[in-house]
Coordinates of N, CA and C in Angstrom, one line a residue:
X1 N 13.4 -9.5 3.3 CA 12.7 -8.4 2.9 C 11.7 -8.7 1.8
X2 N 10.6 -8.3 1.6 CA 9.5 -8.7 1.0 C 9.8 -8.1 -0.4
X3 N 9.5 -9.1 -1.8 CA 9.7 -8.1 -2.9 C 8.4 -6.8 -3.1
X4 N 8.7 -5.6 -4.1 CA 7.6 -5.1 -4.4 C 6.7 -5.7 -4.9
X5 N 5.5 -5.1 -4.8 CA 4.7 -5.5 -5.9 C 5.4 -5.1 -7.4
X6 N 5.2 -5.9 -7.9 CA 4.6 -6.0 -9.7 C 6.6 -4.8 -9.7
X7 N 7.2 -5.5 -9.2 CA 8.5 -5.4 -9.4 C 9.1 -6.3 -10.9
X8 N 8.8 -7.4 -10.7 CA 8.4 -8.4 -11.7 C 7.2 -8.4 -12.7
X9 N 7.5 -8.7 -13.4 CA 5.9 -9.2 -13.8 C 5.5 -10.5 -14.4
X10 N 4.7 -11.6 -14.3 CA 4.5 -12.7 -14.7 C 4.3 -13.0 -15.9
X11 N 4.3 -14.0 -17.0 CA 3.7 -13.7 -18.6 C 2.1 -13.0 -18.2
X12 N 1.6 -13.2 -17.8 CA -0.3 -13.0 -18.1 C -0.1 -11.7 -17.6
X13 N 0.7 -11.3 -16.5 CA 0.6 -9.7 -16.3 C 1.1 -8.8 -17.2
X14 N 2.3 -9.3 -18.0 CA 2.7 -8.5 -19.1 C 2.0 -8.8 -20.3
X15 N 1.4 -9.7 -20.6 CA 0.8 -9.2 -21.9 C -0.8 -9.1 -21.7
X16 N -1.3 -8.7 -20.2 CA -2.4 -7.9 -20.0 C -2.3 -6.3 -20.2
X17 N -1.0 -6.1 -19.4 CA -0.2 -4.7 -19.8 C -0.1 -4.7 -21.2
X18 N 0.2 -5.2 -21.9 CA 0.5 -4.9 -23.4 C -0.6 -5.1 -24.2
X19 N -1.6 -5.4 -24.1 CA -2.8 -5.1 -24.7 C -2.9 -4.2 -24.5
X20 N -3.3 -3.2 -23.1 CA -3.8 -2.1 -22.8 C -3.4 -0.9 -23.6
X21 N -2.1 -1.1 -24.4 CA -1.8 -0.3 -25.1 C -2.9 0.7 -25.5
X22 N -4.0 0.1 -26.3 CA -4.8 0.5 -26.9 C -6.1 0.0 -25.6
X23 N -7.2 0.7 -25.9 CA -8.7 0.6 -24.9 C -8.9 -0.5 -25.3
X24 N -9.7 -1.8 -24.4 CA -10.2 -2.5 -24.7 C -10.6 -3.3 -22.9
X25 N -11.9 -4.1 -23.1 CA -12.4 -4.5 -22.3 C -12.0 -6.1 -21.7
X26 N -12.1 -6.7 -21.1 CA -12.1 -7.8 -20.4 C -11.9 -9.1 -21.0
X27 N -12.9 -9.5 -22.1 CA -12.8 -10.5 -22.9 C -12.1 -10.2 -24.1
X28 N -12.1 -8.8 -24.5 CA -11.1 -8.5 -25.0 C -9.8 -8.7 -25.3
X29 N -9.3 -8.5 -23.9 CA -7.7 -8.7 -23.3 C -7.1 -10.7 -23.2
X30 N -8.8 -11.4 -23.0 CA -8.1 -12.7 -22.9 C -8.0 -13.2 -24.5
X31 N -9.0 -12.9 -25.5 CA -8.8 -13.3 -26.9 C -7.3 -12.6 -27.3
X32 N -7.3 -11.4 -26.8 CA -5.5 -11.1 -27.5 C -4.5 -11.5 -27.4
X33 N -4.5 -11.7 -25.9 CA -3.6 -12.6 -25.4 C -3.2 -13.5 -26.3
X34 N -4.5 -14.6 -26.2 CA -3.9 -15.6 -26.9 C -3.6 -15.8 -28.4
X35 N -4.0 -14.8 -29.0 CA -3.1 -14.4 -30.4 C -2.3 -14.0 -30.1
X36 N -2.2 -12.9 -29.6 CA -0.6 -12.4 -29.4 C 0.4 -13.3 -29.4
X37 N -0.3 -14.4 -28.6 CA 1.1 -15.6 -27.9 C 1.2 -16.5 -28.8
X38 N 0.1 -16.8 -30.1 CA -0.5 -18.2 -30.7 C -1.0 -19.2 -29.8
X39 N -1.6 -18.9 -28.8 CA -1.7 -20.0 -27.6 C -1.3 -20.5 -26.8
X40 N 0.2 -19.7 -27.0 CA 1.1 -20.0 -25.4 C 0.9 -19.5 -24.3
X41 N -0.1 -18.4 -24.2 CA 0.0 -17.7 -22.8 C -1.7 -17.4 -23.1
X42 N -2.2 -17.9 -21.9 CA -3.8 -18.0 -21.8 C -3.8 -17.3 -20.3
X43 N -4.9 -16.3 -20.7 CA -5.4 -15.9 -19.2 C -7.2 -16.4 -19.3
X44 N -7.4 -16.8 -17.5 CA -8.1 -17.4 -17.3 C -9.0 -16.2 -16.8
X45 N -10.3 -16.1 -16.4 CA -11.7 -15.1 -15.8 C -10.6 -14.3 -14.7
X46 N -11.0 -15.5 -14.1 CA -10.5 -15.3 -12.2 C -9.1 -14.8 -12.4
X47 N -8.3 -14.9 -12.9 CA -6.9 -14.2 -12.6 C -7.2 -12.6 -14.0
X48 N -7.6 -12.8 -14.9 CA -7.5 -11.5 -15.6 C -8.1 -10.5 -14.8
X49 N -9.5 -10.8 -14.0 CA -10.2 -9.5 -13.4 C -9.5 -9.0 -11.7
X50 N -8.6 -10.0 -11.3 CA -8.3 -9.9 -9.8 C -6.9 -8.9 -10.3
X51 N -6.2 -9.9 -11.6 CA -5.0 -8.5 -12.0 C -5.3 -6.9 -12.4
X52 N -6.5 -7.0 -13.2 CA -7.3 -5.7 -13.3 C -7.6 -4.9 -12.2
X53 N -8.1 -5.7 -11.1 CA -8.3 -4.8 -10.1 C -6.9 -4.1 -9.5
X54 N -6.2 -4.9 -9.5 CA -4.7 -4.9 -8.7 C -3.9 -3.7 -9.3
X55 N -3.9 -4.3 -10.9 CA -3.6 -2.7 -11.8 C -4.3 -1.8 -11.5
X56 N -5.7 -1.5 -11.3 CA -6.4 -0.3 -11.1 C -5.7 0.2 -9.6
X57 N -5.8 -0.4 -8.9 CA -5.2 -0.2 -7.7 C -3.9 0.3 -7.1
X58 N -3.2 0.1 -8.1 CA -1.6 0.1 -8.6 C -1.2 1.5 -9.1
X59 N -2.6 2.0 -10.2 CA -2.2 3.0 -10.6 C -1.9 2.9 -12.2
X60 N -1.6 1.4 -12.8 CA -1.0 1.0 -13.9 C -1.8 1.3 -15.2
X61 N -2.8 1.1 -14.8 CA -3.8 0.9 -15.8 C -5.4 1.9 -15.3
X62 N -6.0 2.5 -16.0 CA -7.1 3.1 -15.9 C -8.5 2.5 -16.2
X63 N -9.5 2.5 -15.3 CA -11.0 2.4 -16.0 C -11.5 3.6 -17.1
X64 N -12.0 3.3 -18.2 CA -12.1 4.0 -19.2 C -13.5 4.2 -19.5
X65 N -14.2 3.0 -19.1 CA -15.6 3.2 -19.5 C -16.3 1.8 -19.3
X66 N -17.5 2.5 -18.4 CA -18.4 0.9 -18.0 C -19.9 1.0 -18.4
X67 N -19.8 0.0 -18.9 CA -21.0 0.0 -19.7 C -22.2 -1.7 -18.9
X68 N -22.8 -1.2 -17.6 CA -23.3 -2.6 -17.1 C -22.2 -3.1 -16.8
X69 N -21.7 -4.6 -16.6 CA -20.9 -5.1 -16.2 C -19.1 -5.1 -17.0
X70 N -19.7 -4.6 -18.4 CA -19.0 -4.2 -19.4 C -17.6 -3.6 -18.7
X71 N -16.6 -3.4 -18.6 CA -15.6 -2.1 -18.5 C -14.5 -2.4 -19.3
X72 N -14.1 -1.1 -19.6 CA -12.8 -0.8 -20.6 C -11.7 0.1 -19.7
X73 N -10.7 -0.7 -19.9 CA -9.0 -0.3 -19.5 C -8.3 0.1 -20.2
X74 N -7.5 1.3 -19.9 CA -6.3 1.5 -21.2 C -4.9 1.7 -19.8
X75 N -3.5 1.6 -20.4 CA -2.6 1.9 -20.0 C -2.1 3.4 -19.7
X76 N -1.5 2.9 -18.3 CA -1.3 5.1 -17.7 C 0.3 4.2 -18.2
X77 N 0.6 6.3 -17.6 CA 2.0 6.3 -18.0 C 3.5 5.4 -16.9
X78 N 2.7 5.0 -15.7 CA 3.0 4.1 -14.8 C 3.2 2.6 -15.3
X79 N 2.0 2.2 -15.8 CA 2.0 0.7 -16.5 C 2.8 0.4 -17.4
X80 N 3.1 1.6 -18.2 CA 4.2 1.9 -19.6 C 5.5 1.8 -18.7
X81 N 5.4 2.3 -17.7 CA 7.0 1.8 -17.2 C 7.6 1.1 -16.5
X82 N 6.2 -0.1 -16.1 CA 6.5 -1.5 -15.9 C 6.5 -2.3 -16.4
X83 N 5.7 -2.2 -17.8 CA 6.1 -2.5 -19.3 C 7.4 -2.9 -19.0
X84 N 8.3 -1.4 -19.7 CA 9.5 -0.7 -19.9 C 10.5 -1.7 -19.1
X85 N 10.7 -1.4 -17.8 CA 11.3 -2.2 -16.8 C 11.2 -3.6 -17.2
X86 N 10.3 -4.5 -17.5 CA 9.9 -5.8 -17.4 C 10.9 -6.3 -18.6
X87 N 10.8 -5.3 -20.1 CA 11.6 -5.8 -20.9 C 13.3 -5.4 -20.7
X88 N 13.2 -4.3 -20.2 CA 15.1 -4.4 -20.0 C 15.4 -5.5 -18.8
X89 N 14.3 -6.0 -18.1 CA 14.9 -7.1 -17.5 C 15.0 -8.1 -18.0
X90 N 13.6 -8.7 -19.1 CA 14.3 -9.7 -20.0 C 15.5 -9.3 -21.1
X91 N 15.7 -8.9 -21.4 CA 16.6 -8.1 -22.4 C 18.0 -8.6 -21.8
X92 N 17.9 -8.3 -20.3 CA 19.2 -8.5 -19.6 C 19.6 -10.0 -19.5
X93 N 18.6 -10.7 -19.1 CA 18.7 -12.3 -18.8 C 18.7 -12.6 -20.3
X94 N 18.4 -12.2 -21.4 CA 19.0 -12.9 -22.6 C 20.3 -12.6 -22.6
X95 N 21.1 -11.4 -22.8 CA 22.2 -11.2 -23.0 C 22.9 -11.9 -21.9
X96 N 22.6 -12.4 -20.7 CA 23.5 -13.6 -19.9 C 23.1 -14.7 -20.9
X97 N 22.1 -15.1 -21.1 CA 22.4 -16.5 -21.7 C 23.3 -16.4 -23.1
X98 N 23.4 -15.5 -23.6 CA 24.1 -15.3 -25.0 C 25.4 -15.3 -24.7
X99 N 25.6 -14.6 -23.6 CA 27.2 -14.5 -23.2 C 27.9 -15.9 -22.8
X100 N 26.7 -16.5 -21.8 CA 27.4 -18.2 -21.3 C 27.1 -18.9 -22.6
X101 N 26.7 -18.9 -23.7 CA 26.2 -19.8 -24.7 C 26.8 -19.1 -26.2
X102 N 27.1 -18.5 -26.3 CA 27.4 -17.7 -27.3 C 26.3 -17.2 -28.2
X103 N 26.7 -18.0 -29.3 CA 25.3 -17.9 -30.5 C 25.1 -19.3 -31.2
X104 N 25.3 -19.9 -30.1 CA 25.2 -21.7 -30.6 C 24.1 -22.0 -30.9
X105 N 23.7 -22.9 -31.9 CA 22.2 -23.6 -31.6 C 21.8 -24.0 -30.8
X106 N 20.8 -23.9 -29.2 CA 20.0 -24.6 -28.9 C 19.7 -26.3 -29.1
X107 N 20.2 -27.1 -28.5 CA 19.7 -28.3 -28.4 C 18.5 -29.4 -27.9

């Protein structure tokens, strides 16, 4: 059986989502990114505008305002709770590894 969409979400989908928090446009979303992350998670042209569409599509996220080629996205109340879901699933997969590992150091 096929999974849902955006049941999961990939790093560059969640912290496209997590920008949205607040309005902001296209090149916007890929400079946050990679603050947000310090430069661990980079989104590229071609995958930030095809995930935009996909969220628009989805419901997730809203067009806010286009200005020429320009447009601005903010988060619906949908996107916020794949957010939501995305982190109690990682939430969950830490608390397995804490439980097989305890609170050991990392090696």
């Amino acid at each position: 059986m096929p999974r849902e969409k955006f049941q999961t979400l990939t790093e560059q989908m969640f912290y496209i989502l997590l920008c949205l928090r607040s309005e902001c446009y296209g090149m916007d979303i890929m400079d946050r990114v990679s603050v947000m992350t310090d430069g661990r998670v980079n989104v590229g042209p071609g995958t930030l505008y095809n995930l935009l569409e996909q969220f628009v599509s989805a419901g997730m996220i809203r067009l806010t305002r286009e200005e020429g080629r320009r447009r601005s996205y903010i988060l619906t109340e949908k996107g916020r709770a794949a957010l939501d879901r995305e982190c109690a699933r990682l939430r969950s997969q830490l608390c397995d590894y804490e439980r097989c590992f305890g609170k050991e150091e990392p090696q």
